[in-house]
mmCIF file of C-alpha atoms in Angstrom:
data_model
loop_
_atom_site.group_PDB
_atom_site.id
_atom_site.type_symbol
_atom_site.label_atom_id
_atom_site.label_comp_id
_atom_site.label_asym_id
_atom_site.label_seq_id
_atom_site.Cartn_x
_atom_site.Cartn_y
_atom_site.Cartn_z
ATOM 1 C CA MET E 1 16.459 -15.312 -9.904
ATOM 2 C CA LYS E 2 20.067 -14.287 -9.504
ATOM 3 C CA LYS E 3 21.326 -11.344 -7.553
ATOM 4 C CA ILE E 4 22.172 -8.273 -9.630
ATOM 5 C CA ALA E 5 25.083 -5.888 -9.021
ATOM 6 C CA GLU E 6 24.324 -2.994 -6.718
ATOM 7 C CA PRO E 7 24.678 -0.104 -9.209
ATOM 8 C CA THR E 8 22.341 -1.927 -11.610
ATOM 9 C CA VAL E 9 19.748 -2.423 -8.864
ATOM 10 C CA ARG E 10 19.965 1.280 -8.107
ATOM 11 C CA ARG E 11 19.369 2.206 -11.748
ATOM 12 C CA LEU E 12 16.448 -0.224 -11.963
ATOM 13 C CA SER E 13 14.848 1.561 -9.004
ATOM 14 C CA LEU E 14 15.261 4.853 -10.836
ATOM 15 C CA TYR E 15 13.945 3.475 -14.152
ATOM 16 C CA LEU E 16 10.927 2.133 -12.282
ATOM 17 C CA ARG E 17 10.050 5.606 -11.039
ATOM 18 C CA PHE E 18 10.167 7.074 -14.528
ATOM 19 C CA LEU E 19 8.224 4.153 -15.937
ATOM 20 C CA GLU E 20 5.501 4.697 -13.364
ATOM 21 C CA ASP E 21 5.308 8.356 -14.369
ATOM 22 C CA PHE E 22 5.174 7.390 -18.045
ATOM 23 C CA GLU E 23 2.452 4.858 -17.309
ATOM 24 C CA LYS E 24 0.396 7.431 -15.389
ATOM 25 C CA ALA E 25 0.760 9.769 -18.345
ATOM 26 C CA GLY E 26 -0.810 7.076 -20.522
ATOM 27 C CA ARG E 27 2.308 6.167 -22.495
ATOM 28 C CA SER E 28 2.215 2.523 -23.587
ATOM 29 C CA THR E 29 5.798 2.343 -24.908
ATOM 30 C CA ILE E 30 9.090 3.917 -23.946
ATOM 31 C CA SER E 31 12.455 3.940 -25.695
ATOM 32 C CA SER E 32 15.813 3.223 -24.084
ATOM 33 C CA GLY E 33 16.765 6.788 -24.998
ATOM 34 C CA GLU E 34 13.892 8.228 -22.979
ATOM 35 C CA LEU E 35 14.765 6.059 -19.985
ATOM 36 C CA ALA E 36 18.404 7.067 -20.337
ATOM 37 C CA ARG E 37 17.576 10.780 -20.313
ATOM 38 C CA SER E 38 15.394 10.391 -17.211
ATOM 39 C CA GLY E 39 18.080 8.437 -15.386
ATOM 40 C CA GLY E 40 21.041 10.565 -16.442
ATOM 41 C CA THR E 41 22.645 7.651 -18.262
ATOM 42 C CA THR E 42 23.080 6.358 -21.839
ATOM 43 C CA SER E 43 20.797 4.271 -24.083
ATOM 44 C CA ALA E 44 23.504 1.613 -24.234
ATOM 45 C CA GLN E 45 23.566 1.408 -20.430
ATOM 46 C CA VAL E 46 19.769 1.109 -20.273
ATOM 47 C CA ARG E 47 19.766 -1.680 -22.870
ATOM 48 C CA LYS E 48 22.572 -3.445 -21.003
ATOM 49 C CA ASP E 49 20.744 -3.129 -17.657
ATOM 50 C CA LEU E 50 17.516 -4.462 -19.102
ATOM 51 C CA SER E 51 19.160 -7.259 -21.106
ATOM 52 C CA PHE E 52 20.067 -8.987 -17.829
ATOM 53 C CA PHE E 53 16.595 -10.435 -17.655
ATOM 54 C CA GLY E 54 15.790 -11.255 -21.244
ATOM 55 C CA SER E 55 14.765 -9.107 -24.146
ATOM 56 C CA PHE E 56 11.761 -6.802 -23.984
ATOM 57 C CA GLY E 57 12.450 -4.046 -26.408
ATOM 58 C CA LYS E 58 11.291 -4.031 -29.987
ATOM 59 C CA ARG E 59 13.503 -2.175 -32.436
ATOM 60 C CA GLY E 60 11.889 1.117 -33.420
ATOM 61 C CA ILE E 61 9.021 0.700 -30.964
ATOM 62 C CA GLY E 62 10.735 0.480 -27.611
ATOM 63 C CA TYR E 63 9.657 -1.246 -24.459
ATOM 64 C CA SER E 64 6.105 -1.857 -23.353
ATOM 65 C CA THR E 65 5.756 0.443 -20.347
ATOM 66 C CA HIS E 66 3.412 -1.961 -18.629
ATOM 67 C CA ASP E 67 5.503 -5.096 -19.148
ATOM 68 C CA LEU E 68 8.775 -3.429 -18.241
ATOM 69 C CA THR E 69 7.254 -1.932 -15.080
ATOM 70 C CA ALA E 70 5.919 -5.314 -14.018
ATOM 71 C CA HIS E 71 9.229 -7.005 -14.733
ATOM 72 C CA ILE E 72 11.361 -4.507 -12.837
ATOM 73 C CA ARG E 73 8.952 -4.678 -9.914
ATOM 74 C CA GLU E 74 9.425 -8.442 -9.861
ATOM 75 C CA ILE E 75 13.217 -8.201 -9.986
ATOM 76 C CA LEU E 76 13.220 -5.666 -7.157
ATOM 77 C CA GLY E 77 10.951 -7.926 -5.120
ATOM 78 C CA LEU E 78 8.163 -5.344 -5.230
ATOM 79 C CA ASP E 79 5.545 -7.839 -6.415
ATOM 80 C CA ARG E 80 4.864 -8.963 -2.859
ATOM 81 C CA VAL E 81 4.466 -7.645 0.694
ATOM 82 C CA TRP E 82 7.473 -7.314 3.001
ATOM 83 C CA HIS E 83 7.012 -7.071 6.741
ATOM 84 C CA VAL E 84 9.195 -4.393 8.236
ATOM 85 C CA VAL E 85 10.010 -3.903 11.909
ATOM 86 C CA ILE E 86 11.607 -0.746 13.258
ATOM 87 C CA VAL E 87 13.869 -0.901 16.282
ATOM 88 C CA GLY E 88 14.169 2.425 18.059
ATOM 89 C CA ALA E 89 11.203 4.787 18.374
ATOM 90 C CA GLY E 90 13.243 7.985 18.595
ATOM 91 C CA ARG E 91 13.021 10.642 15.927
ATOM 92 C CA ILE E 92 14.565 8.598 13.124
ATOM 93 C CA GLY E 93 12.553 5.475 13.938
ATOM 94 C CA SER E 94 9.338 7.489 14.193
ATOM 95 C CA ALA E 95 10.089 9.205 10.892
ATOM 96 C CA MET E 96 10.548 5.794 9.266
ATOM 97 C CA ALA E 97 7.273 4.525 10.738
ATOM 98 C CA GLY E 98 5.442 7.345 8.992
ATOM 99 C CA TYR E 99 7.557 7.422 5.828
ATOM 100 C CA TYR E 100 5.282 8.367 2.992
ATOM 101 C CA GLY E 101 4.809 5.884 0.185
ATOM 102 C CA LEU E 102 6.463 2.793 1.653
ATOM 103 C CA ARG E 103 3.236 0.895 2.131
ATOM 104 C CA GLU E 104 2.143 1.316 -1.481
ATOM 105 C CA ARG E 105 5.480 -0.238 -2.527
ATOM 106 C CA GLY E 106 4.756 -3.275 -0.359
ATOM 107 C CA PHE E 107 6.812 -2.353 2.712
ATOM 108 C CA HIS E 108 4.413 -2.796 5.620
ATOM 109 C CA VAL E 109 5.667 -1.627 8.984
ATOM 110 C CA VAL E 110 4.278 -4.263 11.343
ATOM 111 C CA ALA E 111 5.972 -3.264 14.606
ATOM 112 C CA ILE E 112 8.150 -0.654 16.262
ATOM 113 C CA PHE E 113 10.264 -1.377 19.347
ATOM 114 C CA ASP E 114 11.978 0.683 21.989
ATOM 115 C CA ALA E 115 13.862 0.027 25.213
ATOM 116 C CA ASP E 116 12.624 3.125 27.030
ATOM 117 C CA PRO E 117 9.734 2.259 29.402
ATOM 118 C CA ARG E 118 8.320 5.767 28.872
ATOM 119 C CA ARG E 119 7.911 5.019 25.162
ATOM 120 C CA VAL E 120 6.755 1.400 25.351
ATOM 121 C CA GLY E 121 2.954 1.231 25.101
ATOM 122 C CA GLN E 122 2.634 4.653 23.465
ATOM 123 C CA ALA E 123 0.763 4.929 20.175
ATOM 124 C CA LEU E 124 2.672 5.847 17.019
ATOM 125 C CA ASP E 125 0.454 6.212 13.957
ATOM 126 C CA ASP E 126 -1.531 2.958 13.980
ATOM 127 C CA LEU E 127 1.141 1.046 15.920
ATOM 128 C CA THR E 128 1.821 0.649 19.617
ATOM 129 C CA ILE E 129 5.480 0.882 20.594
ATOM 130 C CA ALA E 130 6.536 -2.583 21.780
ATOM 131 C CA ASP E 131 9.155 -3.536 24.337
ATOM 132 C CA VAL E 132 12.463 -4.479 22.688
ATOM 133 C CA ARG E 133 12.793 -7.273 25.265
ATOM 134 C CA HIS E 134 10.224 -9.173 23.204
ATOM 135 C CA LEU E 135 12.017 -8.525 19.912
ATOM 136 C CA GLU E 136 12.823 -12.117 18.943
ATOM 137 C CA ALA E 137 9.370 -13.498 19.743
ATOM 138 C CA ASP E 138 7.601 -10.648 17.942
ATOM 139 C CA VAL E 139 9.874 -10.833 14.890
ATOM 140 C CA ARG E 140 9.074 -14.534 14.532
ATOM 141 C CA ARG E 141 5.348 -14.111 15.201
ATOM 142 C CA LEU E 142 5.035 -11.258 12.689
ATOM 143 C CA HIS E 143 7.229 -12.966 10.051
ATOM 144 C CA ALA E 144 9.375 -9.852 9.747
ATOM 145 C CA HIS E 145 11.605 -9.809 6.661
ATOM 146 C CA ILE E 146 13.304 -6.444 6.975
ATOM 147 C CA ALA E 147 14.388 -4.442 10.021
ATOM 148 C CA VAL E 148 15.110 -0.738 10.253
ATOM 149 C CA LEU E 149 17.775 -0.199 12.887
ATOM 150 C CA ALA E 150 17.406 3.226 14.505
ATOM 151 C CA VAL E 151 19.031 2.671 17.892
ATOM 152 C CA PRO E 152 22.037 4.467 19.423
ATOM 153 C CA SER E 153 25.253 3.262 17.764
ATOM 154 C CA ASP E 154 26.541 1.535 20.916
ATOM 155 C CA GLN E 155 23.467 -0.717 20.894
ATOM 156 C CA ALA E 156 23.375 -1.396 17.152
ATOM 157 C CA GLN E 157 25.548 -4.534 17.087
ATOM 158 C CA GLY E 158 23.634 -6.191 19.927
ATOM 159 C CA VAL E 159 20.223 -5.508 18.418
ATOM 160 C CA ALA E 160 21.355 -6.457 14.894
ATOM 161 C CA ALA E 161 22.675 -9.800 16.153
ATOM 162 C CA ARG E 162 19.343 -10.477 17.879
ATOM 163 C CA LEU E 163 17.444 -9.611 14.692
ATOM 164 C CA ALA E 164 19.647 -11.941 12.635
ATOM 165 C CA LYS E 165 19.160 -14.744 15.139
ATOM 166 C CA ALA E 166 15.396 -14.254 14.988
ATOM 167 C CA GLY E 167 15.491 -14.693 11.212
ATOM 168 C CA VAL E 168 15.727 -11.184 9.783
ATOM 169 C CA ARG E 169 17.920 -11.218 6.669
ATOM 170 C CA ALA E 170 17.784 -7.583 5.613
ATOM 171 C CA ILE E 171 18.632 -4.531 7.719
ATOM 172 C CA LEU E 172 18.446 -0.831 6.923
ATOM 173 C CA ASP E 173 20.895 0.603 9.421
ATOM 174 C CA PHE E 174 20.867 4.226 10.573
ATOM 175 C CA SER E 175 23.570 3.715 13.187
ATOM 176 C CA THR E 176 27.205 4.614 12.579
ATOM 177 C CA ALA E 177 28.838 1.589 14.222
ATOM 178 C CA PRO E 178 30.359 -1.192 12.116
ATOM 179 C CA LEU E 179 28.160 -4.313 12.254
ATOM 180 C CA THR E 180 29.420 -7.895 12.235
ATOM 181 C CA LEU E 181 26.660 -10.199 11.032
ATOM 182 C CA PRO E 182 26.286 -13.571 9.310
ATOM 183 C CA GLU E 183 26.937 -13.576 5.539
ATOM 184 C CA HIS E 184 23.281 -14.165 4.693
ATOM 185 C CA VAL E 185 22.163 -10.873 6.265
ATOM 186 C CA THR E 186 22.150 -7.947 3.811
ATOM 187 C CA VAL E 187 22.779 -4.538 5.371
ATOM 188 C CA ARG E 188 22.192 -1.177 3.728
ATOM 189 C CA ARG E 189 23.380 1.864 5.603
ATOM 190 C CA MET E 190 21.970 5.352 5.991
ATOM 191 C CA ASN E 191 24.880 7.084 7.661
ATOM 192 C CA VAL E 192 24.081 10.768 8.199
ATOM 193 C CA PRO E 193 27.444 11.828 9.704
ATOM 194 C CA LEU E 194 29.383 10.117 6.881
ATOM 195 C CA GLU E 195 27.311 11.862 4.212
ATOM 196 C CA LEU E 196 27.737 15.226 5.935
ATOM 197 C CA GLU E 197 31.502 14.628 6.124
ATOM 198 C CA ALA E 198 31.565 13.893 2.392
ATOM 199 C CA LEU E 199 29.875 17.284 1.918
ATOM 200 C CA SER E 200 32.225 19.142 4.279
ATOM 201 C CA HIS E 201 35.201 17.550 2.489
ATOM 202 C CA ALA E 202 33.818 18.733 -0.850
ATOM 203 C CA LEU E 203 33.379 22.262 0.547
ATOM 204 C CA ALA E 204 36.799 22.302 2.217
ATOM 205 C CA ALA E 205 38.581 20.911 -0.860
ATOM 206 C CA ARG E 206 37.605 23.706 -3.214
ATOM 207 C CA MET K 1 43.699 20.911 -0.856
ATOM 208 C CA LYS K 2 42.512 18.686 -3.643
ATOM 209 C CA LYS K 3 39.313 16.716 -3.693
ATOM 210 C CA ILE K 4 39.664 13.039 -2.830
ATOM 211 C CA ALA K 5 37.735 10.159 -4.424
ATOM 212 C CA GLU K 6 34.475 9.287 -2.710
ATOM 213 C CA PRO K 7 35.361 5.778 -1.437
ATOM 214 C CA THR K 8 38.556 7.180 0.095
ATOM 215 C CA VAL K 9 36.629 9.961 1.838
ATOM 216 C CA ARG K 10 34.263 7.330 3.223
ATOM 217 C CA ARG K 11 37.143 5.261 4.598
ATOM 218 C CA LEU K 12 38.740 8.358 6.124
ATOM 219 C CA SER K 13 35.475 9.020 7.986
ATOM 220 C CA LEU K 14 35.593 5.469 9.322
ATOM 221 C CA TYR K 15 39.287 5.640 10.263
ATOM 222 C CA LEU K 16 38.560 8.876 12.103
ATOM 223 C CA ARG K 17 35.993 7.133 14.312
ATOM 224 C CA PHE K 18 38.418 4.379 15.276
ATOM 225 C CA LEU K 19 41.198 6.900 15.849
ATOM 226 C CA GLU K 20 38.964 8.850 18.217
ATOM 227 C CA ASP K 21 38.232 5.666 20.148
ATOM 228 C CA PHE K 22 41.947 4.839 20.265
ATOM 229 C CA GLU K 23 42.725 8.354 21.443
ATOM 230 C CA LYS K 24 40.084 8.145 24.196
ATOM 231 C CA ALA K 25 41.634 4.844 25.270
ATOM 232 C CA GLY K 26 44.938 6.671 25.738
ATOM 233 C CA ARG K 27 46.765 5.083 22.780
ATOM 234 C CA SER K 28 49.368 7.456 21.352
ATOM 235 C CA THR K 29 50.230 5.403 18.276
ATOM 236 C CA ILE K 30 48.311 3.125 15.937
ATOM 237 C CA SER K 31 49.502 0.795 13.173
ATOM 238 C CA SER K 32 48.035 0.559 9.677
ATOM 239 C CA GLY K 33 47.123 -3.054 10.556
ATOM 240 C CA GLU K 34 44.992 -1.939 13.497
ATOM 241 C CA LEU K 35 43.225 0.682 11.400
ATOM 242 C CA ALA K 36 42.695 -1.894 8.661
ATOM 243 C CA ARG K 37 41.102 -4.392 11.051
ATOM 244 C CA SER K 38 38.757 -1.732 12.463
ATOM 245 C CA GLY K 39 37.730 -0.614 8.989
ATOM 246 C CA GLY K 40 37.391 -4.057 7.446
ATOM 247 C CA THR K 41 40.139 -3.321 4.928
ATOM 248 C CA THR K 42 43.844 -4.114 4.382
ATOM 249 C CA SER K 43 47.008 -2.498 5.736
ATOM 250 C CA ALA K 44 48.048 -1.734 2.160
ATOM 251 C CA GLN K 45 44.750 0.116 1.563
ATOM 252 C CA VAL K 46 45.163 2.109 4.777
ATOM 253 C CA ARG K 47 48.704 3.101 3.836
ATOM 254 C CA LYS K 48 47.552 4.058 0.342
ATOM 255 C CA ASP K 49 44.639 6.115 1.693
ATOM 256 C CA LEU K 50 46.867 7.952 4.127
ATOM 257 C CA SER K 51 49.736 8.462 1.666
ATOM 258 C CA PHE K 52 47.527 10.835 -0.317
ATOM 259 C CA PHE K 53 48.358 13.622 2.065
ATOM 260 C CA GLY K 54 52.020 13.013 2.865
ATOM 261 C CA SER K 55 53.787 10.551 5.091
ATOM 262 C CA PHE K 56 52.892 10.189 8.766
ATOM 263 C CA GLY K 57 53.743 6.665 9.697
ATOM 264 C CA LYS K 58 57.053 5.592 11.167
ATOM 265 C CA ARG K 59 58.160 2.080 10.322
ATOM 266 C CA GLY K 60 57.715 -0.199 13.313
ATOM 267 C CA ILE K 61 56.003 2.500 15.383
ATOM 268 C CA GLY K 62 52.936 3.389 13.362
ATOM 269 C CA TYR K 63 51.039 6.628 13.154
ATOM 270 C CA SER K 64 50.693 9.198 15.917
ATOM 271 C CA THR K 65 47.035 8.899 16.900
ATOM 272 C CA HIS K 66 46.845 12.593 17.678
ATOM 273 C CA ASP K 67 48.495 13.845 14.484
ATOM 274 C CA LEU K 68 46.578 11.493 12.239
ATOM 275 C CA THR K 69 43.249 12.418 13.881
ATOM 276 C CA ALA K 70 43.987 16.113 13.418
ATOM 277 C CA HIS K 71 45.024 15.604 9.811
ATOM 278 C CA ILE K 72 41.978 13.565 8.814
ATOM 279 C CA ARG K 73 39.724 16.090 10.522
ATOM 280 C CA GLU K 74 41.334 18.822 8.420
ATOM 281 C CA ILE K 75 40.909 16.848 5.182
ATOM 282 C CA LEU K 76 37.260 16.167 5.979
ATOM 283 C CA GLY K 77 36.709 19.837 6.745
ATOM 284 C CA LEU K 78 35.954 19.040 10.392
ATOM 285 C CA ASP K 79 38.417 21.604 11.727
ATOM 286 C CA ARG K 80 35.824 24.352 11.398
ATOM 287 C CA VAL K 81 32.124 25.135 11.923
ATOM 288 C CA TRP K 82 29.611 24.546 9.117
ATOM 289 C CA HIS K 83 26.230 26.249 9.202
ATOM 290 C CA VAL K 84 23.457 23.863 8.280
ATOM 291 C CA VAL K 85 19.898 24.767 7.337
ATOM 292 C CA ILE K 86 17.110 22.217 7.175
ATOM 293 C CA VAL K 87 14.253 22.667 4.728
ATOM 294 C CA GLY K 88 11.155 20.737 5.747
ATOM 295 C CA ALA K 89 10.129 20.396 9.399
ATOM 296 C CA GLY K 90 8.291 17.096 8.999
ATOM 297 C CA ARG K 91 9.490 13.950 10.697
ATOM 298 C CA ILE K 92 12.735 13.593 8.749
ATOM 299 C CA GLY K 93 13.618 17.281 9.030
ATOM 300 C CA SER K 94 12.829 17.279 12.758
ATOM 301 C CA ALA K 95 14.908 14.137 13.236
ATOM 302 C CA MET K 96 17.821 15.847 11.502
ATOM 303 C CA ALA K 97 17.446 18.958 13.669
ATOM 304 C CA GLY K 98 17.921 16.810 16.757
ATOM 305 C CA TYR K 99 20.466 14.392 15.299
ATOM 306 C CA TYR K 100 22.800 13.416 18.083
ATOM 307 C CA GLY K 101 26.465 14.283 17.721
ATOM 308 C CA LEU K 102 26.370 16.583 14.705
ATOM 309 C CA ARG K 103 27.142 19.730 16.663
ATOM 310 C CA GLU K 104 30.274 18.278 18.239
ATOM 311 C CA ARG K 105 31.552 17.516 14.708
ATOM 312 C CA GLY K 106 31.067 21.142 13.748
ATOM 313 C CA PHE K 107 27.705 20.888 11.965
ATOM 314 C CA HIS K 108 25.581 23.619 13.551
ATOM 315 C CA VAL K 109 21.941 23.653 12.553
ATOM 316 C CA VAL K 110 21.182 27.363 12.327
ATOM 317 C CA ALA K 111 17.653 27.288 10.887
ATOM 318 C CA ILE K 112 14.782 25.029 9.917
ATOM 319 C CA PHE K 113 12.146 26.020 7.363
ATOM 320 C CA ASP K 114 8.686 24.839 6.447
ATOM 321 C CA ALA K 115 5.913 25.937 4.102
ATOM 322 C CA ASP K 116 3.028 24.898 6.370
ATOM 323 C CA PRO K 117 1.636 27.929 8.266
ATOM 324 C CA ARG K 118 0.702 25.600 11.152
ATOM 325 C CA ARG K 119 4.369 24.722 11.621
ATOM 326 C CA VAL K 120 5.942 28.128 11.010
ATOM 327 C CA GLY K 121 6.635 29.861 14.334
ATOM 328 C CA GLN K 122 6.593 26.622 16.335
ATOM 329 C CA ALA K 123 9.603 25.778 18.511
ATOM 330 C CA LEU K 124 11.776 22.803 17.591
ATOM 331 C CA ASP K 125 14.567 22.153 20.077
ATOM 332 C CA ASP K 126 16.220 25.570 20.373
ATOM 333 C CA LEU K 127 15.071 26.718 16.935
ATOM 334 C CA THR K 128 11.892 28.377 15.711
ATOM 335 C CA ILE K 129 10.515 26.992 12.458
ATOM 336 C CA ALA K 130 10.925 29.710 9.837
ATOM 337 C CA ASP K 131 8.806 30.420 6.779
ATOM 338 C CA VAL K 132 10.338 28.939 3.627
ATOM 339 C CA ARG K 133 9.268 32.089 1.780
ATOM 340 C CA HIS K 134 12.235 33.798 3.459
ATOM 341 C CA LEU K 135 14.662 31.015 2.548
ATOM 342 C CA GLU K 136 17.051 33.006 0.351
ATOM 343 C CA ALA K 137 17.328 35.981 2.707
ATOM 344 C CA ASP K 138 17.835 33.751 5.759
ATOM 345 C CA VAL K 139 20.387 31.520 4.021
ATOM 346 C CA ARG K 140 22.451 34.577 3.127
ATOM 347 C CA ARG K 141 22.082 36.238 6.522
ATOM 348 C CA LEU K 142 23.056 33.031 8.390
ATOM 349 C CA HIS K 143 25.930 32.186 6.001
ATOM 350 C CA ALA K 144 24.565 28.687 5.517
ATOM 351 C CA HIS K 145 27.036 26.281 3.911
ATOM 352 C CA ILE K 146 25.060 23.050 3.872
ATOM 353 C CA ALA K 147 21.328 22.366 3.435
ATOM 354 C CA VAL K 148 19.384 19.282 4.432
ATOM 355 C CA LEU K 149 16.530 18.838 1.991
ATOM 356 C CA ALA K 150 13.601 17.098 3.658
ATOM 357 C CA VAL K 151 10.678 18.297 1.570
ATOM 358 C CA PRO K 152 8.196 16.249 -0.484
ATOM 359 C CA SER K 153 9.859 14.985 -3.670
ATOM 360 C CA ASP K 154 7.702 17.140 -5.954
ATOM 361 C CA GLN K 155 9.053 20.266 -4.237
ATOM 362 C CA ALA K 156 12.680 19.155 -4.012
ATOM 363 C CA GLN K 157 13.922 20.584 -7.339
ATOM 364 C CA GLY K 158 12.357 23.986 -6.702
ATOM 365 C CA VAL K 159 13.753 24.333 -3.196
ATOM 366 C CA ALA K 160 17.177 22.975 -4.207
ATOM 367 C CA ALA K 161 17.423 25.528 -7.026
ATOM 368 C CA ARG K 162 16.555 28.330 -4.584
ATOM 369 C CA LEU K 163 19.195 27.085 -2.126
ATOM 370 C CA ALA K 164 21.821 26.970 -4.873
ATOM 371 C CA LYS K 165 20.931 30.492 -5.998
ATOM 372 C CA ALA K 166 21.241 31.732 -2.415
ATOM 373 C CA GLY K 167 24.795 30.339 -2.243
ATOM 374 C CA VAL K 168 24.444 26.877 -0.713
ATOM 375 C CA ARG K 169 26.997 24.533 -2.323
ATOM 376 C CA ALA K 170 26.299 21.295 -0.452
ATOM 377 C CA ILE K 171 22.971 19.504 -0.086
ATOM 378 C CA LEU K 172 22.025 16.368 1.830
ATOM 379 C CA ASP K 173 18.901 15.277 -0.006
ATOM 380 C CA PHE K 174 16.262 12.995 1.511
ATOM 381 C CA SER K 175 13.897 13.346 -1.433
ATOM 382 C CA THR K 176 13.643 10.752 -4.185
ATOM 383 C CA ALA K 177 13.369 13.087 -7.169
ATOM 384 C CA PRO K 178 16.317 13.618 -9.515
ATOM 385 C CA LEU K 179 17.828 17.089 -8.987
ATOM 386 C CA THR K 180 19.316 19.266 -11.705
ATOM 387 C CA LEU K 181 21.709 21.755 -10.130
ATOM 388 C CA PRO K 182 24.781 23.773 -11.097
ATOM 389 C CA GLU K 183 28.073 21.796 -11.235
ATOM 390 C CA HIS K 184 29.488 23.509 -8.150
ATOM 391 C CA VAL K 185 26.717 22.170 -5.878
ATOM 392 C CA THR K 186 27.587 18.814 -4.272
ATOM 393 C CA VAL K 187 24.598 16.590 -3.494
ATOM 394 C CA ARG K 188 24.608 13.534 -1.259
ATOM 395 C CA ARG K 189 21.458 11.472 -1.187
ATOM 396 C CA MET K 190 19.702 9.566 1.581
ATOM 397 C CA ASN K 191 17.124 7.683 -0.437
ATOM 398 C CA VAL K 192 15.083 5.442 1.852
ATOM 399 C CA PRO K 193 12.913 3.768 -0.841
ATOM 400 C CA LEU K 194 15.974 2.957 -2.974
ATOM 401 C CA GLU K 195 17.780 1.342 -0.047
ATOM 402 C CA LEU K 196 14.687 -0.681 0.861
ATOM 403 C CA GLU K 197 14.391 -1.814 -2.754
ATOM 404 C CA ALA K 198 18.023 -2.964 -2.692
ATOM 405 C CA LEU K 199 17.092 -5.035 0.373
ATOM 406 C CA SER K 200 13.933 -6.464 -1.158
ATOM 407 C CA HIS K 201 15.895 -7.385 -4.296
ATOM 408 C CA ALA K 202 18.481 -9.174 -2.152
ATOM 409 C CA LEU K 203 15.706 -11.070 -0.344
ATOM 410 C CA ALA K 204 13.824 -11.899 -3.553
ATOM 411 C CA ALA K 205 16.992 -13.007 -5.371
ATOM 412 C CA ARG K 206 17.905 -15.775 -2.937
#
């Protein structure tokens, strides 16, 4: 399967949510127009997005909700289980450990790490906070695919490099430092200060 | 001041961080090349980004670190104090209340709200969790500019509409539901499941 452009992936995630709602409501087919309205886009865009992976729709009938759901789940890699480790058991890391609905999408948090000896060994939900000194060994043992990086920004590069070396190829990064990592590691960022600055710019620019 | 395109705003936020580091290190001038290297972009892009708001650089000398820092801070609306309210005192909301470094950038969290009677009245850092029933009155009284929305997705639209009605024009939204709000309300989203799905797609597509 080939990699799809980022904005398309984002729309597929949104379509999936609407499809799941439609499926729950007992709807067996859905039109590109309905998907477009839900996603705030156009029918043409929906058809273009979905045409990437073959043709599903039937003219005048629409898409099979069930088939389209299954196909998008496959494209998004949601047809399997991903092992997720969290590094940093502060407030953000703890929030991620208990994030509602991740497990049912196949994202299983298998470990959480911290450097603070007062935190290591403490229980967090059904996990025990592990010592970040054992990061590499634990990542390999647990076959972690994805890491959530929730450490102070001045430690982010060091931890990210260790994760990459241990075989992690996908990082969700809450730090604000720039990361330099091998090409094959995909990083998505959740940068709170940057988003707030985009908001303060919008307010200031009126 | 006119509103600047989103990718430019994002780069300005990044430049600002490097400029602050340069300033701390006692550097009085900085070249577009240095800023470009820090931001993973080109000198031409830096000069273009900065030319939006007049000319600062001197050929062969570069930009005054101090002047450029002050100017970017002004453009990003960081030359003043913004009152931030958080709605939802669960893990994400609590993490936001204690987010390190926001206050020094001028983002003052002035209130946190929840609907759960077991949470209302509890202390959280130096705040007391307020009842979301009083949201509109408190938002007006506290002159809140920005809201962080950290409520369950099925409540997000309702709370966001109340915030907008009470005068909030900027929302940082952690929910995953689509929001329909008046044009003048700027929304920035922190969508954890969507980012994880972008990562799982990248892993699955290899």
